[in-house]
JSON list of C-alpha atoms in Angstrom, two decimals:
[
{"chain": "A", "resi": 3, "resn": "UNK", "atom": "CA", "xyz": [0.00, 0.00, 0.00]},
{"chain": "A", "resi": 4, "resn": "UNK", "atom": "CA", "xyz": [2.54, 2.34, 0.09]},
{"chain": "A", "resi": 5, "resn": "UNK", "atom": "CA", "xyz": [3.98, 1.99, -3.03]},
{"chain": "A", "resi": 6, "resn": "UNK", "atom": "CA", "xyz": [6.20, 5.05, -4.47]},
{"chain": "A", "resi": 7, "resn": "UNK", "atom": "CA", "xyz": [3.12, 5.82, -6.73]},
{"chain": "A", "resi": 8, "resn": "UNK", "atom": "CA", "xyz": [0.50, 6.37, -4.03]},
{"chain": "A", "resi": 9, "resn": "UNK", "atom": "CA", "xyz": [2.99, 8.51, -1.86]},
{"chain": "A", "resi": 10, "resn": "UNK", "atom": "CA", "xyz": [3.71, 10.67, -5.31]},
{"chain": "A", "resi": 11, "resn": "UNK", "atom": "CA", "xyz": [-0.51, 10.96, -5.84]},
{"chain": "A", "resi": 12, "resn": "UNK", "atom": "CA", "xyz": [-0.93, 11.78, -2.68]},
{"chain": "A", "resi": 13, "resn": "UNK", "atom": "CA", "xyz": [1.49, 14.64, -2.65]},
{"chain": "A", "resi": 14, "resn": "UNK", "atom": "CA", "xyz": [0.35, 15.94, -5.68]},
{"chain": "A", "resi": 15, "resn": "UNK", "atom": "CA", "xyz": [-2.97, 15.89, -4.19]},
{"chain": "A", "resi": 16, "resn": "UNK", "atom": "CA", "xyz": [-2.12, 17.58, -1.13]},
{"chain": "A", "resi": 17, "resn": "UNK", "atom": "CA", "xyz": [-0.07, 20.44, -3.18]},
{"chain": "A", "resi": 18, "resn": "UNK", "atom": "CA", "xyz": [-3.37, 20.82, -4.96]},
{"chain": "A", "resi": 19, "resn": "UNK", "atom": "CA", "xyz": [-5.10, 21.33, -1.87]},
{"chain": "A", "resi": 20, "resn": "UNK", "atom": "CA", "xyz": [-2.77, 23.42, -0.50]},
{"chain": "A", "resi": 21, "resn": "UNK", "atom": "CA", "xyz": [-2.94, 25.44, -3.34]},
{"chain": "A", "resi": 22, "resn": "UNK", "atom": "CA", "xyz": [-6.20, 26.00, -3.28]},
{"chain": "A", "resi": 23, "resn": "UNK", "atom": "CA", "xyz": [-6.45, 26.75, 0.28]},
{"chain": "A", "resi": 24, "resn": "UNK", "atom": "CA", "xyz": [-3.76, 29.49, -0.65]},
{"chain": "A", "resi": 25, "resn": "UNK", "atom": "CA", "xyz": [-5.81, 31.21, -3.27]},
{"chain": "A", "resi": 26, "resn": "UNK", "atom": "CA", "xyz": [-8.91, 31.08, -1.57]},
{"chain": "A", "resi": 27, "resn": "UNK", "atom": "CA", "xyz": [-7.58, 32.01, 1.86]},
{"chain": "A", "resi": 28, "resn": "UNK", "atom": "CA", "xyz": [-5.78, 35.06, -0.26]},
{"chain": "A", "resi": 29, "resn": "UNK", "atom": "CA", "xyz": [-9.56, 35.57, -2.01]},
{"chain": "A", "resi": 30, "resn": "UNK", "atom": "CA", "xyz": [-11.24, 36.40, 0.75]},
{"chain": "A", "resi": 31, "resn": "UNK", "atom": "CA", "xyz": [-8.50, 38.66, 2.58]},
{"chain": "A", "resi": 32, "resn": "UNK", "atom": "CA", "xyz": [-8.13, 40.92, -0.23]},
{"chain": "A", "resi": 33, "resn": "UNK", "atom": "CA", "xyz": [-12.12, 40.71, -1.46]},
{"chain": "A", "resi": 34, "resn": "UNK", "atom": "CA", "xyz": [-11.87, 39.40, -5.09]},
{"chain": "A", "resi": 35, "resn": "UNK", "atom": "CA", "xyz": [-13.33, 36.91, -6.80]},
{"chain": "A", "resi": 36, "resn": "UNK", "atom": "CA", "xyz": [-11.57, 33.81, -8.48]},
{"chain": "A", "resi": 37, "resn": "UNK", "atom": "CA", "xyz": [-12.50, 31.09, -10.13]},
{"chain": "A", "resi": 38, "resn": "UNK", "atom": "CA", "xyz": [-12.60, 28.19, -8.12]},
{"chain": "A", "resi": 39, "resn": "UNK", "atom": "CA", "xyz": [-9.64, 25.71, -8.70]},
{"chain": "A", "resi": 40, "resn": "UNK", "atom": "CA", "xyz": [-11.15, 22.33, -9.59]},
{"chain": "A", "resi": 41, "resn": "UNK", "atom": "CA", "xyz": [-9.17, 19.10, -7.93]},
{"chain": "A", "resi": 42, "resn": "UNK", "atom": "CA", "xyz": [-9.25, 16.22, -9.92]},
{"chain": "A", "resi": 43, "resn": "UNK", "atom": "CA", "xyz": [-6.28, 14.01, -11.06]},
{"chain": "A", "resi": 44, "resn": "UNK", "atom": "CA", "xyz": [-6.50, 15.29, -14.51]},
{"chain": "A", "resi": 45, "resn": "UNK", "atom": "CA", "xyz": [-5.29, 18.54, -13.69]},
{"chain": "A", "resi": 46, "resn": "UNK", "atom": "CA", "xyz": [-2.72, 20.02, -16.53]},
{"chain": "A", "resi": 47, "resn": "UNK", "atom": "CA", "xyz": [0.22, 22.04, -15.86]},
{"chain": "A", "resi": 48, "resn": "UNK", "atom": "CA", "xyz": [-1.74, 24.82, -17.09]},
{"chain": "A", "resi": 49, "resn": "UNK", "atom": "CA", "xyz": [-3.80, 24.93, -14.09]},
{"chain": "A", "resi": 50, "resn": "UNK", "atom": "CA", "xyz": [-0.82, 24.72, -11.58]},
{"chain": "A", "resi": 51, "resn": "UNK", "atom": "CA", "xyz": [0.18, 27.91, -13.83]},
{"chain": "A", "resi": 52, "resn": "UNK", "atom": "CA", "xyz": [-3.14, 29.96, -13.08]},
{"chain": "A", "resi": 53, "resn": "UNK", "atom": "CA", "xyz": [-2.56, 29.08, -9.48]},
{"chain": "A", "resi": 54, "resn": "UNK", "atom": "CA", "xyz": [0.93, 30.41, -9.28]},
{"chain": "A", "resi": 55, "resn": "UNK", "atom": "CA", "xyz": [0.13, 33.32, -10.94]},
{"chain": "A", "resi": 56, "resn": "UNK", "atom": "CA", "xyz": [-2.84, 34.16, -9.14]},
{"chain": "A", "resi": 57, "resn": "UNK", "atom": "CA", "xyz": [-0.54, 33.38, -5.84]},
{"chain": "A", "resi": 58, "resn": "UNK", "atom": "CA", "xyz": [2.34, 35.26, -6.99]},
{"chain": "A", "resi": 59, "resn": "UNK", "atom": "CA", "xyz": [-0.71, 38.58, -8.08]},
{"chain": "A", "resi": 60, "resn": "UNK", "atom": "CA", "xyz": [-1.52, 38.19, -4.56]},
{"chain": "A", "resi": 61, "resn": "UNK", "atom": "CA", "xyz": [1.86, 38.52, -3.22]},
{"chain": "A", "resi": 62, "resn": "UNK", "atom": "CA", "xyz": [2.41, 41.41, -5.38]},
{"chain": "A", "resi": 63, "resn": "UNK", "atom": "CA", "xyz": [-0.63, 43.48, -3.50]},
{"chain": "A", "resi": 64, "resn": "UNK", "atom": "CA", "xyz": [0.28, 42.39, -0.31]},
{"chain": "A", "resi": 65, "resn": "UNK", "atom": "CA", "xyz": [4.09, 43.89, -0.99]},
{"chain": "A", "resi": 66, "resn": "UNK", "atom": "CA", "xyz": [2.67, 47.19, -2.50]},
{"chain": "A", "resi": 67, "resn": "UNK", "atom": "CA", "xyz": [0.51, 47.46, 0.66]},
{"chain": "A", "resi": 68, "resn": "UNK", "atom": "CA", "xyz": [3.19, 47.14, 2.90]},
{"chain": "A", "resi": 69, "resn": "UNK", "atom": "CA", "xyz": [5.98, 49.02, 1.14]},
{"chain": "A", "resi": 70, "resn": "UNK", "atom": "CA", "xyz": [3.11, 52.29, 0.89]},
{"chain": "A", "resi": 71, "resn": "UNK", "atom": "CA", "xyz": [2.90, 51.70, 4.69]},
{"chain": "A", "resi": 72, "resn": "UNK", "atom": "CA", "xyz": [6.65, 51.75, 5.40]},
{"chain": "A", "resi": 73, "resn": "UNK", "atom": "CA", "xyz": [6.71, 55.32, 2.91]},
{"chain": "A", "resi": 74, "resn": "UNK", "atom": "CA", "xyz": [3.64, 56.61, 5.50]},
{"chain": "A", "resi": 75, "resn": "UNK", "atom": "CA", "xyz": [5.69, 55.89, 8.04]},
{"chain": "A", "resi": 76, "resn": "UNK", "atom": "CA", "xyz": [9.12, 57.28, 7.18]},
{"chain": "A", "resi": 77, "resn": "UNK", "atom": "CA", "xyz": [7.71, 60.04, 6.50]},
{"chain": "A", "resi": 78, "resn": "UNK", "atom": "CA", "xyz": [5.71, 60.36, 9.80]},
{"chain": "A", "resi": 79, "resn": "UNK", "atom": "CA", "xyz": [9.55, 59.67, 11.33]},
{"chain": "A", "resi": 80, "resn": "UNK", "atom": "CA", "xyz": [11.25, 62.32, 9.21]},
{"chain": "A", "resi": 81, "resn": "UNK", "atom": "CA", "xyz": [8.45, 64.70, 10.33]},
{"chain": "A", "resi": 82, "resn": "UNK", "atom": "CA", "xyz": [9.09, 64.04, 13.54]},
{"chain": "A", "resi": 83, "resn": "UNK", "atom": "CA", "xyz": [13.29, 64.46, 13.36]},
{"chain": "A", "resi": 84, "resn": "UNK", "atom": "CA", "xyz": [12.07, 67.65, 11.44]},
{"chain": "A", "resi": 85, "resn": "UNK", "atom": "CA", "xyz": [10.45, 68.94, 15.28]},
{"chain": "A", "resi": 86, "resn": "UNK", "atom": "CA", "xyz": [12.76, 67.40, 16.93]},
{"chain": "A", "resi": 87, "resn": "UNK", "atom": "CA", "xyz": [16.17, 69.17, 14.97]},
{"chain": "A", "resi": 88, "resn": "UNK", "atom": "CA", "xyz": [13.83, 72.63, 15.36]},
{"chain": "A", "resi": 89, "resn": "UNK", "atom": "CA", "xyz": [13.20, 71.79, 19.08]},
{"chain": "A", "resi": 90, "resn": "UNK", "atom": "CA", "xyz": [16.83, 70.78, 19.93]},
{"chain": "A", "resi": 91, "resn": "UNK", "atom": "CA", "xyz": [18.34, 74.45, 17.93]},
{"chain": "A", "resi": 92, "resn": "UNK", "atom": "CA", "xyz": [15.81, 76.26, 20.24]},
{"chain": "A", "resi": 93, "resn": "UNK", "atom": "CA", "xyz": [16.90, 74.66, 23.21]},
{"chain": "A", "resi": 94, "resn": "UNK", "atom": "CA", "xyz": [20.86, 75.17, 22.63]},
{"chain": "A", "resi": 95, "resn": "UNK", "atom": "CA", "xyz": [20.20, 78.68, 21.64]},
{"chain": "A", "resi": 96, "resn": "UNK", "atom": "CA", "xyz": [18.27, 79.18, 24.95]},
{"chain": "A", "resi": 97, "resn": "UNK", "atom": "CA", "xyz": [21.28, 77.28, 26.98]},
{"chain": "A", "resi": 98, "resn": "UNK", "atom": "CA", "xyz": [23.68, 79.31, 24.96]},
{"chain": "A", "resi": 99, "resn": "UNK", "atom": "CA", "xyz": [21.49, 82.79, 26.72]},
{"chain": "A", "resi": 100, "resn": "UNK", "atom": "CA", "xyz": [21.35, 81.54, 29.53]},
{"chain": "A", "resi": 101, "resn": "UNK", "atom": "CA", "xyz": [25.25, 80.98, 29.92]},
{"chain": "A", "resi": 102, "resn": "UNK", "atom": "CA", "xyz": [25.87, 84.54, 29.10]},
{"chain": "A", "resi": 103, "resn": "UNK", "atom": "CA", "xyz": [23.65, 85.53, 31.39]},
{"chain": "A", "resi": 104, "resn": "UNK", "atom": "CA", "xyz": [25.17, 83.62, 34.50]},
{"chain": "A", "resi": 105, "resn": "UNK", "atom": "CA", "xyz": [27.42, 84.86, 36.91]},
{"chain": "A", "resi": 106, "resn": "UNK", "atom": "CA", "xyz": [30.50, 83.58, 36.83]},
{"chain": "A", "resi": 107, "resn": "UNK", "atom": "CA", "xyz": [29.53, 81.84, 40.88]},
{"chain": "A", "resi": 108, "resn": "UNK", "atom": "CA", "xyz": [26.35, 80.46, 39.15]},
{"chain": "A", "resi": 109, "resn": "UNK", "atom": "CA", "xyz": [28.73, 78.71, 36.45]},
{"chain": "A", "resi": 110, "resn": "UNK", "atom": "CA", "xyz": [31.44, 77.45, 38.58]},
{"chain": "A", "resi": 111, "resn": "UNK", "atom": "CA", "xyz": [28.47, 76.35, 41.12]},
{"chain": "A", "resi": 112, "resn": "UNK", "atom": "CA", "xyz": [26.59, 74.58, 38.39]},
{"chain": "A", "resi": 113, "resn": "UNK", "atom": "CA", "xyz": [29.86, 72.72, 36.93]},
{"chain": "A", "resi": 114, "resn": "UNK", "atom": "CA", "xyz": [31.13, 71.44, 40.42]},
{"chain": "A", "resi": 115, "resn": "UNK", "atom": "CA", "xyz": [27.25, 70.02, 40.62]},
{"chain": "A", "resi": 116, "resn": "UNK", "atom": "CA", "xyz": [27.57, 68.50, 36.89]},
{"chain": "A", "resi": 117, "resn": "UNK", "atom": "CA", "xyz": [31.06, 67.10, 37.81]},
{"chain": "A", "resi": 118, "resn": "UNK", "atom": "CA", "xyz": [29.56, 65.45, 40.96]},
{"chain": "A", "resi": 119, "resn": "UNK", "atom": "CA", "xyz": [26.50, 64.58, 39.48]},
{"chain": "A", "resi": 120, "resn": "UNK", "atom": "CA", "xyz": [24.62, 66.03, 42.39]},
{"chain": "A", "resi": 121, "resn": "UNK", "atom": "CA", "xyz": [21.15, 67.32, 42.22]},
{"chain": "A", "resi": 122, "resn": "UNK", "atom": "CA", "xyz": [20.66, 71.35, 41.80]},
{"chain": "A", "resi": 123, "resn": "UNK", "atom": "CA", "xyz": [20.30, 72.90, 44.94]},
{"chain": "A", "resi": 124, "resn": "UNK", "atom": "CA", "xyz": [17.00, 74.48, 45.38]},
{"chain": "A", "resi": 125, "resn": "UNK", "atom": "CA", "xyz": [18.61, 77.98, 47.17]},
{"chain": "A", "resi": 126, "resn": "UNK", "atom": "CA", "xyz": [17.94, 80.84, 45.14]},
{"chain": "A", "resi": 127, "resn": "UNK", "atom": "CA", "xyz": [20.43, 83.63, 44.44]},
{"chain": "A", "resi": 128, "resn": "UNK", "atom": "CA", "xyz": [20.00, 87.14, 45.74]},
{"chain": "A", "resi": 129, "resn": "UNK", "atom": "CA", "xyz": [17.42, 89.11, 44.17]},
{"chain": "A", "resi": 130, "resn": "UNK", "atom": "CA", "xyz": [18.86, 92.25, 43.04]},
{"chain": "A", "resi": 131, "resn": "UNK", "atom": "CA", "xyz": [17.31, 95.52, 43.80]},
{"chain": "A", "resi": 132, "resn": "UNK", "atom": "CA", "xyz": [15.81, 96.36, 39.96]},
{"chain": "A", "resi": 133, "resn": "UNK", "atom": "CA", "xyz": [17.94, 99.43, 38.48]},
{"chain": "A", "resi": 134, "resn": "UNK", "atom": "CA", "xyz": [16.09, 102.48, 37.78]},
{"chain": "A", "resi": 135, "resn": "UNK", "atom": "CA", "xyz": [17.18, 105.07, 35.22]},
{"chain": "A", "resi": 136, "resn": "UNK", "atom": "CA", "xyz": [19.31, 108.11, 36.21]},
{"chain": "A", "resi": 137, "resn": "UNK", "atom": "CA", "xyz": [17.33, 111.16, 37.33]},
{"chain": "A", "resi": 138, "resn": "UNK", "atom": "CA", "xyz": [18.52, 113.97, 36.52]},
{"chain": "A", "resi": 139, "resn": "UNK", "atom": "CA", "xyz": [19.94, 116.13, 39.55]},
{"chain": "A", "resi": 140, "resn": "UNK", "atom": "CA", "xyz": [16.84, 118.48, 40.87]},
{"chain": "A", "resi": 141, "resn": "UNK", "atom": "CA", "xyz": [17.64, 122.51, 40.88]},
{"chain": "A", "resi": 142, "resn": "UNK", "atom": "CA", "xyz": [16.49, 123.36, 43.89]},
{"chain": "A", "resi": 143, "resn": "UNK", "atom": "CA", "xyz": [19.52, 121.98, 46.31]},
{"chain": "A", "resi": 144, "resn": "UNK", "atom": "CA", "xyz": [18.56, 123.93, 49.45]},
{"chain": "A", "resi": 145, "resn": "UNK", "atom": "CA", "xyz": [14.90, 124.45, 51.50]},
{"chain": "A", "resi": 146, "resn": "UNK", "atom": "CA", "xyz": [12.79, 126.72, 49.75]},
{"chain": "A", "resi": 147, "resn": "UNK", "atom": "CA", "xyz": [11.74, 129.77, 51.91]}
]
């Protein structure tokens, strides 16, 4: 019973039927209609040709749907290096203010706490008295009588 001949059949058969399961399994995910593949042990090589085309049409979509994915989402990504370049100039222009504007304690503090890798300390510097514009000296420098 298990002659070379029935082992050959039988893996034509299931080929066939795995085939078909292919095709019709592809059918239904991408909604079109095919003709139905008929199983019989007469089936030509022109048949096995439909189904391999039909297989390899399929494959086709599914690699167009996935390579117009992958473009939507490089350029979601490039979008968001875009922000992130713009977001990362405003923030070293900012830090590049802000070190002219420290005091030269303020610098030295804040590099002793990078070099330790201590927290900032919360104390805040002395507030300085605001700086008003210069008046211009009055005329009348004695009591008025």
């Amino acid at each position: 019973m298990n002659s070379p001949y029935y082992t050959t059949v039988a893996m034509d058969l299931g080929v066939c039927q795995l085939r078909n399961f292919s095709i019709s399994f592809l059918s239904s995910l991408l909604n079109t209609d095919s003709s139905p593949v008929r199983l019989d042990n007469s089936s030509s090589g022109a048949s096995v040709v439909a189904i391999d085309n039909k297989i390899e049409q399929a494959m086709d979509l599914v690699k167009s749907h996935l390579m117009y994915a992958v473009r939507e989402e490089v350029e979601v990504l490039k979008e968001q290096i875009k922000e992130l370049i713009e977001r990362n100039s405003q923030l070293e222009q900012e830090n590049s203010l802000l070190k002219t504007l420290a005091s030269p304690e303020q610098m030295a503090q804040f590099q002793a706490q990078t070099q330790t890798g201590s927290p900032p300390t919360s104390t805040k510097p002395p507030a300085q008295a605001p700086t008003l514009p210069p008046t211009q000296p009055s005329h009348n420098s004695g009591p008025s009588a």
